Amino acid sequence: MGTSLQELGRSIKRLQTRHHREMDALLGEIGTTLVQWDALRAVGRNPDASSHDLAELTFQTDQAFGTLATRLIDKGLITRAAGKGRALRHRLTPKGQEILKKGTAVAEKMLSKSFAPLNEAERAQLLGLVLRLLPEKEPGDQTPL
C-alpha cells in the first residue's frame, strides 16, 4: 500500500492553514493582518512595482490588490504614485517599514516554532522536495511564509 496522495495533499494544506491562522492571530497583536503584511513584504522587496505585479506576487486579483493598497495607504503604510501609462507604483512609508520589520520577526518566530521538530537537514530536505514539485519560476515566487 502506497502513500495516499489525497492525505499528502490534505496534510500540506492543513499545515498551511495552521500557519495562516497563527500568523493572523500574532500579526493582529501588532495591528496588521497576514494579507496586509504579505503585501508590505511584496512592496518592500519590489519598490515601484505596479499594482498588477504586486497582485501576482501576493496571489490576488488586480482588483483585490487595489482595494488592499487603498487600505494600506489609508493606514499610512504605503504610498502610491503614477508610473508609465496607467500603472501605479508603490513604496513603503517609514511606518510601513516598521510594521514589515515587526511582522517579519513574528513570522520567523512562529515558523521556527512550527518547524522545530525537524532538524536542519530535514528542513532542507523538505524544502528541496517541495521545490521539486513547483515550476522553476512562476508569478508570486518569493520567500515562503
Short mmCIF file of N, CA and C in Angstrom, two decimals:
data_model
loop_
_atom_site.label_atom_id
_atom_site.label_comp_id
_atom_site.label_asym_id
_atom_site.label_seq_id
_atom_site.Cartn_x
_atom_site.Cartn_y
_atom_site.Cartn_z
N MET A 1 0.84 -1.18 0.00
CA MET A 1 0.00 0.00 0.00
C MET A 1 0.89 1.24 0.00
N GLY A 2 0.67 2.13 -0.94
CA GLY A 2 1.47 3.34 -1.07
C GLY A 2 0.92 4.49 -0.26
N THR A 3 1.61 5.58 -0.36
CA THR A 3 1.19 6.81 0.31
C THR A 3 -0.06 7.35 -0.38
N SER A 4 -1.03 7.72 0.41
CA SER A 4 -2.24 8.33 -0.13
C SER A 4 -1.93 9.75 -0.59
N LEU A 5 -2.07 10.00 -1.88
CA LEU A 5 -1.82 11.34 -2.40
C LEU A 5 -2.82 12.35 -1.85
N GLN A 6 -4.05 11.90 -1.64
CA GLN A 6 -5.05 12.81 -1.06
C GLN A 6 -4.67 13.18 0.37
N GLU A 7 -4.19 12.21 1.14
CA GLU A 7 -3.76 12.50 2.51
C GLU A 7 -2.55 13.44 2.51
N LEU A 8 -1.62 13.22 1.59
CA LEU A 8 -0.45 14.08 1.47
C LEU A 8 -0.87 15.51 1.15
N GLY A 9 -1.71 15.67 0.14
CA GLY A 9 -2.18 17.00 -0.24
C GLY A 9 -2.94 17.67 0.89
N ARG A 10 -3.78 16.93 1.57
CA ARG A 10 -4.56 17.49 2.68
C ARG A 10 -3.64 17.88 3.84
N SER A 11 -2.63 17.09 4.11
CA SER A 11 -1.70 17.40 5.20
C SER A 11 -0.92 18.68 4.92
N ILE A 12 -0.51 18.87 3.68
CA ILE A 12 0.19 20.10 3.30
C ILE A 12 -0.75 21.29 3.49
N LYS A 13 -2.00 21.13 3.07
CA LYS A 13 -2.99 22.21 3.22
C LYS A 13 -3.27 22.49 4.69
N ARG A 14 -3.33 21.45 5.53
CA ARG A 14 -3.56 21.64 6.96
C ARG A 14 -2.43 22.46 7.59
N LEU A 15 -1.19 22.15 7.21
CA LEU A 15 -0.05 22.88 7.74
C LEU A 15 -0.11 24.35 7.30
N GLN A 16 -0.41 24.56 6.03
CA GLN A 16 -0.52 25.93 5.52
C GLN A 16 -1.63 26.70 6.26
N THR A 17 -2.76 26.06 6.45
CA THR A 17 -3.88 26.69 7.15
C THR A 17 -3.51 27.02 8.58
N ARG A 18 -2.81 26.10 9.25
CA ARG A 18 -2.36 26.35 10.63
C ARG A 18 -1.42 27.56 10.66
N HIS A 19 -0.48 27.60 9.72
CA HIS A 19 0.44 28.74 9.66
C HIS A 19 -0.32 30.04 9.45
N HIS A 20 -1.27 30.05 8.54
CA HIS A 20 -2.03 31.27 8.26
C HIS A 20 -2.82 31.73 9.48
N ARG A 21 -3.47 30.81 10.15
CA ARG A 21 -4.27 31.19 11.33
C ARG A 21 -3.38 31.73 12.45
N GLU A 22 -2.26 31.05 12.71
CA GLU A 22 -1.35 31.51 13.76
C GLU A 22 -0.76 32.87 13.41
N MET A 23 -0.34 33.03 12.16
CA MET A 23 0.23 34.30 11.73
C MET A 23 -0.78 35.43 11.86
N ASP A 24 -2.00 35.18 11.42
CA ASP A 24 -3.03 36.23 11.50
C ASP A 24 -3.25 36.65 12.95
N ALA A 25 -3.31 35.68 13.86
CA ALA A 25 -3.51 36.00 15.27
C ALA A 25 -2.33 36.79 15.83
N LEU A 26 -1.12 36.36 15.53
CA LEU A 26 0.07 37.03 16.05
C LEU A 26 0.25 38.42 15.43
N LEU A 27 -0.02 38.53 14.14
CA LEU A 27 0.11 39.84 13.48
C LEU A 27 -0.96 40.82 13.97
N GLY A 28 -2.10 40.29 14.36
CA GLY A 28 -3.14 41.14 14.93
C GLY A 28 -2.66 41.89 16.17
N GLU A 29 -1.73 41.27 16.90
CA GLU A 29 -1.18 41.89 18.10
C GLU A 29 -0.32 43.12 17.78
N ILE A 30 0.18 43.21 16.53
CA ILE A 30 0.97 44.39 16.15
C ILE A 30 0.18 45.30 15.20
N GLY A 31 -1.13 45.02 15.06
CA GLY A 31 -2.00 45.92 14.32
C GLY A 31 -2.09 45.67 12.82
N THR A 32 -1.78 44.46 12.39
CA THR A 32 -1.90 44.16 10.96
C THR A 32 -2.46 42.76 10.77
N THR A 33 -2.58 42.34 9.54
CA THR A 33 -3.07 41.00 9.21
C THR A 33 -2.05 40.31 8.32
N LEU A 34 -2.23 39.03 8.11
CA LEU A 34 -1.33 38.29 7.23
C LEU A 34 -1.37 38.85 5.81
N VAL A 35 -2.54 39.15 5.32
CA VAL A 35 -2.68 39.69 3.96
C VAL A 35 -1.98 41.03 3.84
N GLN A 36 -2.16 41.89 4.84
CA GLN A 36 -1.50 43.20 4.81
C GLN A 36 0.02 43.06 4.91
N TRP A 37 0.49 42.21 5.83
CA TRP A 37 1.93 42.01 5.99
C TRP A 37 2.54 41.44 4.71
N ASP A 38 1.86 40.50 4.08
CA ASP A 38 2.36 39.92 2.83
C ASP A 38 2.46 41.00 1.75
N ALA A 39 1.48 41.89 1.70
CA ALA A 39 1.53 42.99 0.73
C ALA A 39 2.69 43.93 1.04
N LEU A 40 2.90 44.24 2.32
CA LEU A 40 4.03 45.09 2.69
C LEU A 40 5.35 44.42 2.31
N ARG A 41 5.42 43.12 2.52
CA ARG A 41 6.63 42.36 2.15
C ARG A 41 6.87 42.45 0.65
N ALA A 42 5.82 42.30 -0.14
CA ALA A 42 5.96 42.38 -1.60
C ALA A 42 6.38 43.78 -2.04
N VAL A 43 5.78 44.81 -1.46
CA VAL A 43 6.14 46.19 -1.80
C VAL A 43 7.59 46.46 -1.38
N GLY A 44 7.95 46.00 -0.19
CA GLY A 44 9.31 46.21 0.31
C GLY A 44 10.37 45.55 -0.56
N ARG A 45 10.06 44.39 -1.09
CA ARG A 45 11.01 43.67 -1.94
C ARG A 45 11.00 44.17 -3.38
N ASN A 46 9.94 44.88 -3.75
CA ASN A 46 9.76 45.32 -5.13
C ASN A 46 9.32 46.77 -5.18
N PRO A 47 10.15 47.70 -4.66
CA PRO A 47 9.72 49.10 -4.68
C PRO A 47 9.43 49.57 -6.10
N ASP A 48 8.41 50.36 -6.22
CA ASP A 48 7.94 50.90 -7.50
C ASP A 48 7.28 49.86 -8.40
N ALA A 49 6.96 48.70 -7.86
CA ALA A 49 6.25 47.69 -8.64
C ALA A 49 4.83 48.18 -8.92
N SER A 50 4.28 47.71 -10.02
CA SER A 50 2.91 48.07 -10.39
C SER A 50 1.91 47.29 -9.53
N SER A 51 0.68 47.77 -9.52
CA SER A 51 -0.39 47.07 -8.82
C SER A 51 -0.55 45.66 -9.37
N HIS A 52 -0.47 45.51 -10.67
CA HIS A 52 -0.63 44.19 -11.29
C HIS A 52 0.47 43.24 -10.82
N ASP A 53 1.72 43.71 -10.84
CA ASP A 53 2.82 42.85 -10.40
C ASP A 53 2.67 42.47 -8.93
N LEU A 54 2.28 43.42 -8.11
CA LEU A 54 2.09 43.14 -6.68
C LEU A 54 0.92 42.20 -6.45
N ALA A 55 -0.11 42.30 -7.27
CA ALA A 55 -1.23 41.37 -7.16
C ALA A 55 -0.75 39.95 -7.43
N GLU A 56 0.05 39.77 -8.46
CA GLU A 56 0.58 38.44 -8.76
C GLU A 56 1.47 37.93 -7.63
N LEU A 57 2.32 38.79 -7.11
CA LEU A 57 3.24 38.39 -6.04
C LEU A 57 2.53 37.99 -4.76
N THR A 58 1.32 38.52 -4.56
CA THR A 58 0.56 38.22 -3.34
C THR A 58 -0.62 37.29 -3.60
N PHE A 59 -0.66 36.69 -4.78
CA PHE A 59 -1.71 35.72 -5.14
C PHE A 59 -3.10 36.33 -5.06
N GLN A 60 -3.25 37.56 -5.54
CA GLN A 60 -4.53 38.24 -5.54
C GLN A 60 -4.89 38.68 -6.95
N THR A 61 -6.14 39.04 -7.13
CA THR A 61 -6.55 39.65 -8.38
C THR A 61 -6.11 41.11 -8.35
N ASP A 62 -6.06 41.72 -9.52
CA ASP A 62 -5.72 43.14 -9.59
C ASP A 62 -6.68 43.98 -8.75
N GLN A 63 -7.98 43.67 -8.86
CA GLN A 63 -8.99 44.42 -8.12
C GLN A 63 -8.81 44.25 -6.61
N ALA A 64 -8.58 43.03 -6.16
CA ALA A 64 -8.40 42.79 -4.72
C ALA A 64 -7.17 43.51 -4.20
N PHE A 65 -6.08 43.49 -4.97
CA PHE A 65 -4.89 44.19 -4.52
C PHE A 65 -5.12 45.70 -4.50
N GLY A 66 -5.84 46.21 -5.47
CA GLY A 66 -6.14 47.65 -5.48
C GLY A 66 -6.90 48.07 -4.22
N THR A 67 -7.86 47.26 -3.81
CA THR A 67 -8.61 47.54 -2.59
C THR A 67 -7.69 47.48 -1.37
N LEU A 68 -6.84 46.46 -1.33
CA LEU A 68 -5.89 46.31 -0.23
C LEU A 68 -4.92 47.49 -0.19
N ALA A 69 -4.41 47.88 -1.35
CA ALA A 69 -3.47 49.00 -1.41
C ALA A 69 -4.12 50.28 -0.87
N THR A 70 -5.38 50.49 -1.20
CA THR A 70 -6.09 51.66 -0.68
C THR A 70 -6.15 51.63 0.84
N ARG A 71 -6.40 50.45 1.42
CA ARG A 71 -6.42 50.32 2.88
C ARG A 71 -5.04 50.63 3.47
N LEU A 72 -3.99 50.12 2.81
CA LEU A 72 -2.63 50.34 3.31
C LEU A 72 -2.25 51.82 3.22
N ILE A 73 -2.72 52.49 2.18
CA ILE A 73 -2.48 53.94 2.04
C ILE A 73 -3.21 54.67 3.16
N ASP A 74 -4.47 54.30 3.41
CA ASP A 74 -5.26 54.94 4.46
C ASP A 74 -4.62 54.75 5.84
N LYS A 75 -3.92 53.63 6.04
CA LYS A 75 -3.24 53.37 7.31
C LYS A 75 -1.85 54.01 7.37
N GLY A 76 -1.44 54.65 6.28
CA GLY A 76 -0.14 55.30 6.24
C GLY A 76 1.03 54.34 6.08
N LEU A 77 0.78 53.16 5.49
CA LEU A 77 1.83 52.15 5.38
C LEU A 77 2.53 52.12 4.02
N ILE A 78 1.84 52.58 2.98
CA ILE A 78 2.45 52.64 1.65
C ILE A 78 2.04 53.94 0.97
N THR A 79 2.78 54.28 -0.06
CA THR A 79 2.39 55.39 -0.94
C THR A 79 2.20 54.82 -2.34
N ARG A 80 1.42 55.52 -3.11
CA ARG A 80 1.15 55.09 -4.50
C ARG A 80 1.29 56.32 -5.37
N ALA A 81 2.03 56.16 -6.47
CA ALA A 81 2.24 57.27 -7.40
C ALA A 81 2.06 56.78 -8.82
N ALA A 82 1.76 57.70 -9.71
CA ALA A 82 1.60 57.35 -11.12
C ALA A 82 2.94 56.90 -11.70
N GLY A 83 2.87 55.89 -12.54
CA GLY A 83 4.04 55.41 -13.26
C GLY A 83 3.81 55.60 -14.75
N LYS A 84 4.46 54.77 -15.56
CA LYS A 84 4.26 54.84 -17.01
C LYS A 84 2.86 54.39 -17.37
N GLY A 85 2.24 55.08 -18.28
CA GLY A 85 0.89 54.73 -18.71
C GLY A 85 -0.08 54.83 -17.55
N ARG A 86 -0.86 53.77 -17.38
CA ARG A 86 -1.85 53.75 -16.30
C ARG A 86 -1.33 53.07 -15.04
N ALA A 87 -0.09 52.60 -15.09
CA ALA A 87 0.48 51.87 -13.95
C ALA A 87 0.61 52.76 -12.72
N LEU A 88 0.36 52.17 -11.58
CA LEU A 88 0.58 52.83 -10.29
C LEU A 88 1.77 52.16 -9.62
N ARG A 89 2.65 52.94 -9.05
CA ARG A 89 3.86 52.45 -8.40
C ARG A 89 3.72 52.60 -6.89
N HIS A 90 4.26 51.63 -6.15
CA HIS A 90 4.06 51.56 -4.71
C HIS A 90 5.39 51.56 -3.96
N ARG A 91 5.39 52.19 -2.79
CA ARG A 91 6.56 52.22 -1.91
C ARG A 91 6.09 52.17 -0.46
N LEU A 92 6.93 51.64 0.40
CA LEU A 92 6.64 51.63 1.83
C LEU A 92 6.92 53.00 2.43
N THR A 93 6.11 53.36 3.40
CA THR A 93 6.39 54.54 4.22
C THR A 93 7.26 54.08 5.39
N PRO A 94 7.82 55.00 6.16
CA PRO A 94 8.56 54.57 7.36
C PRO A 94 7.68 53.73 8.30
N LYS A 95 6.42 54.10 8.44
CA LYS A 95 5.51 53.32 9.29
C LYS A 95 5.32 51.92 8.69
N GLY A 96 5.20 51.83 7.37
CA GLY A 96 5.07 50.54 6.70
C GLY A 96 6.32 49.69 6.87
N GLN A 97 7.48 50.31 6.82
CA GLN A 97 8.74 49.60 7.04
C GLN A 97 8.80 49.02 8.45
N GLU A 98 8.31 49.79 9.42
CA GLU A 98 8.32 49.32 10.81
C GLU A 98 7.37 48.14 11.01
N ILE A 99 6.17 48.22 10.44
CA ILE A 99 5.22 47.10 10.55
C ILE A 99 5.79 45.87 9.84
N LEU A 100 6.40 46.07 8.68
CA LEU A 100 7.02 44.95 7.96
C LEU A 100 8.10 44.30 8.82
N LYS A 101 8.94 45.11 9.44
CA LYS A 101 10.02 44.59 10.29
C LYS A 101 9.45 43.79 11.46
N LYS A 102 8.46 44.34 12.14
CA LYS A 102 7.83 43.64 13.27
C LYS A 102 7.15 42.35 12.80
N GLY A 103 6.44 42.42 11.67
CA GLY A 103 5.76 41.25 11.13
C GLY A 103 6.73 40.15 10.72
N THR A 104 7.86 40.54 10.18
CA THR A 104 8.87 39.56 9.78
C THR A 104 9.42 38.84 11.01
N ALA A 105 9.63 39.57 12.10
CA ALA A 105 10.09 38.94 13.34
C ALA A 105 9.04 37.96 13.86
N VAL A 106 7.76 38.34 13.77
CA VAL A 106 6.67 37.45 14.18
C VAL A 106 6.69 36.18 13.33
N ALA A 107 6.83 36.34 12.02
CA ALA A 107 6.83 35.18 11.11
C ALA A 107 8.00 34.25 11.41
N GLU A 108 9.18 34.82 11.61
CA GLU A 108 10.35 33.99 11.89
C GLU A 108 10.17 33.19 13.18
N LYS A 109 9.65 33.83 14.20
CA LYS A 109 9.43 33.16 15.49
C LYS A 109 8.40 32.04 15.36
N MET A 110 7.29 32.34 14.68
CA MET A 110 6.22 31.35 14.53
C MET A 110 6.70 30.16 13.69
N LEU A 111 7.38 30.45 12.58
CA LEU A 111 7.85 29.36 11.72
C LEU A 111 8.95 28.55 12.38
N SER A 112 9.79 29.20 13.14
CA SER A 112 10.83 28.49 13.88
C SER A 112 10.20 27.47 14.83
N LYS A 113 9.16 27.90 15.52
CA LYS A 113 8.45 27.00 16.44
C LYS A 113 7.76 25.87 15.67
N SER A 114 7.13 26.21 14.56
CA SER A 114 6.39 25.21 13.78
C SER A 114 7.31 24.12 13.24
N PHE A 115 8.49 24.52 12.76
CA PHE A 115 9.40 23.55 12.15
C PHE A 115 10.44 23.01 13.14
N ALA A 116 10.32 23.35 14.41
CA ALA A 116 11.26 22.89 15.43
C ALA A 116 11.41 21.37 15.51
N PRO A 117 10.34 20.59 15.26
CA PRO A 117 10.52 19.13 15.33
C PRO A 117 11.46 18.57 14.26
N LEU A 118 11.76 19.37 13.24
CA LEU A 118 12.67 18.92 12.18
C LEU A 118 14.05 19.51 12.41
N ASN A 119 15.09 18.70 12.20
CA ASN A 119 16.43 19.26 12.29
C ASN A 119 16.76 19.98 10.98
N GLU A 120 17.91 20.64 10.93
CA GLU A 120 18.29 21.43 9.76
C GLU A 120 18.30 20.59 8.48
N ALA A 121 18.84 19.39 8.56
CA ALA A 121 18.89 18.52 7.36
C ALA A 121 17.49 18.15 6.90
N GLU A 122 16.59 17.88 7.83
CA GLU A 122 15.21 17.54 7.46
C GLU A 122 14.48 18.73 6.86
N ARG A 123 14.71 19.93 7.41
CA ARG A 123 14.10 21.13 6.83
C ARG A 123 14.61 21.37 5.41
N ALA A 124 15.89 21.18 5.21
CA ALA A 124 16.47 21.35 3.87
C ALA A 124 15.90 20.31 2.91
N GLN A 125 15.74 19.08 3.39
CA GLN A 125 15.17 18.03 2.54
C GLN A 125 13.72 18.35 2.20
N LEU A 126 12.95 18.79 3.18
CA LEU A 126 11.54 19.14 2.93
C LEU A 126 11.45 20.27 1.91
N LEU A 127 12.26 21.29 2.08
CA LEU A 127 12.26 22.40 1.12
C LEU A 127 12.62 21.89 -0.27
N GLY A 128 13.64 21.07 -0.37
CA GLY A 128 14.04 20.53 -1.66
C GLY A 128 12.93 19.73 -2.33
N LEU A 129 12.23 18.93 -1.55
CA LEU A 129 11.13 18.12 -2.10
C LEU A 129 9.98 19.01 -2.58
N VAL A 130 9.62 20.00 -1.79
CA VAL A 130 8.53 20.90 -2.20
C VAL A 130 8.93 21.67 -3.45
N LEU A 131 10.16 22.16 -3.50
CA LEU A 131 10.60 22.91 -4.68
C LEU A 131 10.62 22.04 -5.93
N ARG A 132 10.87 20.76 -5.79
CA ARG A 132 10.82 19.85 -6.96
C ARG A 132 9.42 19.76 -7.54
N LEU A 133 8.42 19.97 -6.72
CA LEU A 133 7.03 19.88 -7.17
C LEU A 133 6.54 21.16 -7.82
N LEU A 134 7.27 22.25 -7.64
CA LEU A 134 6.85 23.55 -8.17
C LEU A 134 7.57 23.84 -9.48
N PRO A 135 6.91 24.61 -10.36
CA PRO A 135 7.60 25.02 -11.58
C PRO A 135 8.84 25.84 -11.21
N GLU A 136 9.79 25.90 -12.12
CA GLU A 136 11.02 26.63 -11.85
C GLU A 136 10.75 28.07 -11.45
N LYS A 137 9.89 28.73 -12.17
CA LYS A 137 9.56 30.13 -11.87
C LYS A 137 8.11 30.37 -12.24
N GLU A 138 7.40 31.01 -11.33
CA GLU A 138 6.00 31.35 -11.61
C GLU A 138 5.68 32.66 -10.91
N PRO A 139 4.60 33.34 -11.33
CA PRO A 139 4.23 34.58 -10.66
C PRO A 139 4.02 34.32 -9.17
N GLY A 140 4.47 35.24 -8.37
CA GLY A 140 4.28 35.10 -6.93
C GLY A 140 5.45 34.45 -6.22
N ASP A 141 6.47 34.01 -6.99
CA ASP A 141 7.63 33.40 -6.33
C ASP A 141 8.28 34.40 -5.39
N GLN A 142 8.36 34.04 -4.13
CA GLN A 142 9.01 34.84 -3.11
C GLN A 142 9.49 33.88 -2.04
N THR A 143 10.12 34.42 -1.04
CA THR A 143 10.45 33.60 0.10
C THR A 143 9.14 33.15 0.72
N PRO A 144 9.01 31.85 1.03
CA PRO A 144 7.75 31.36 1.59
C PRO A 144 7.44 32.00 2.92
N LEU A 145 6.16 31.95 3.28
CA LEU A 145 5.71 32.50 4.54
C LEU A 145 6.40 31.83 5.64
#
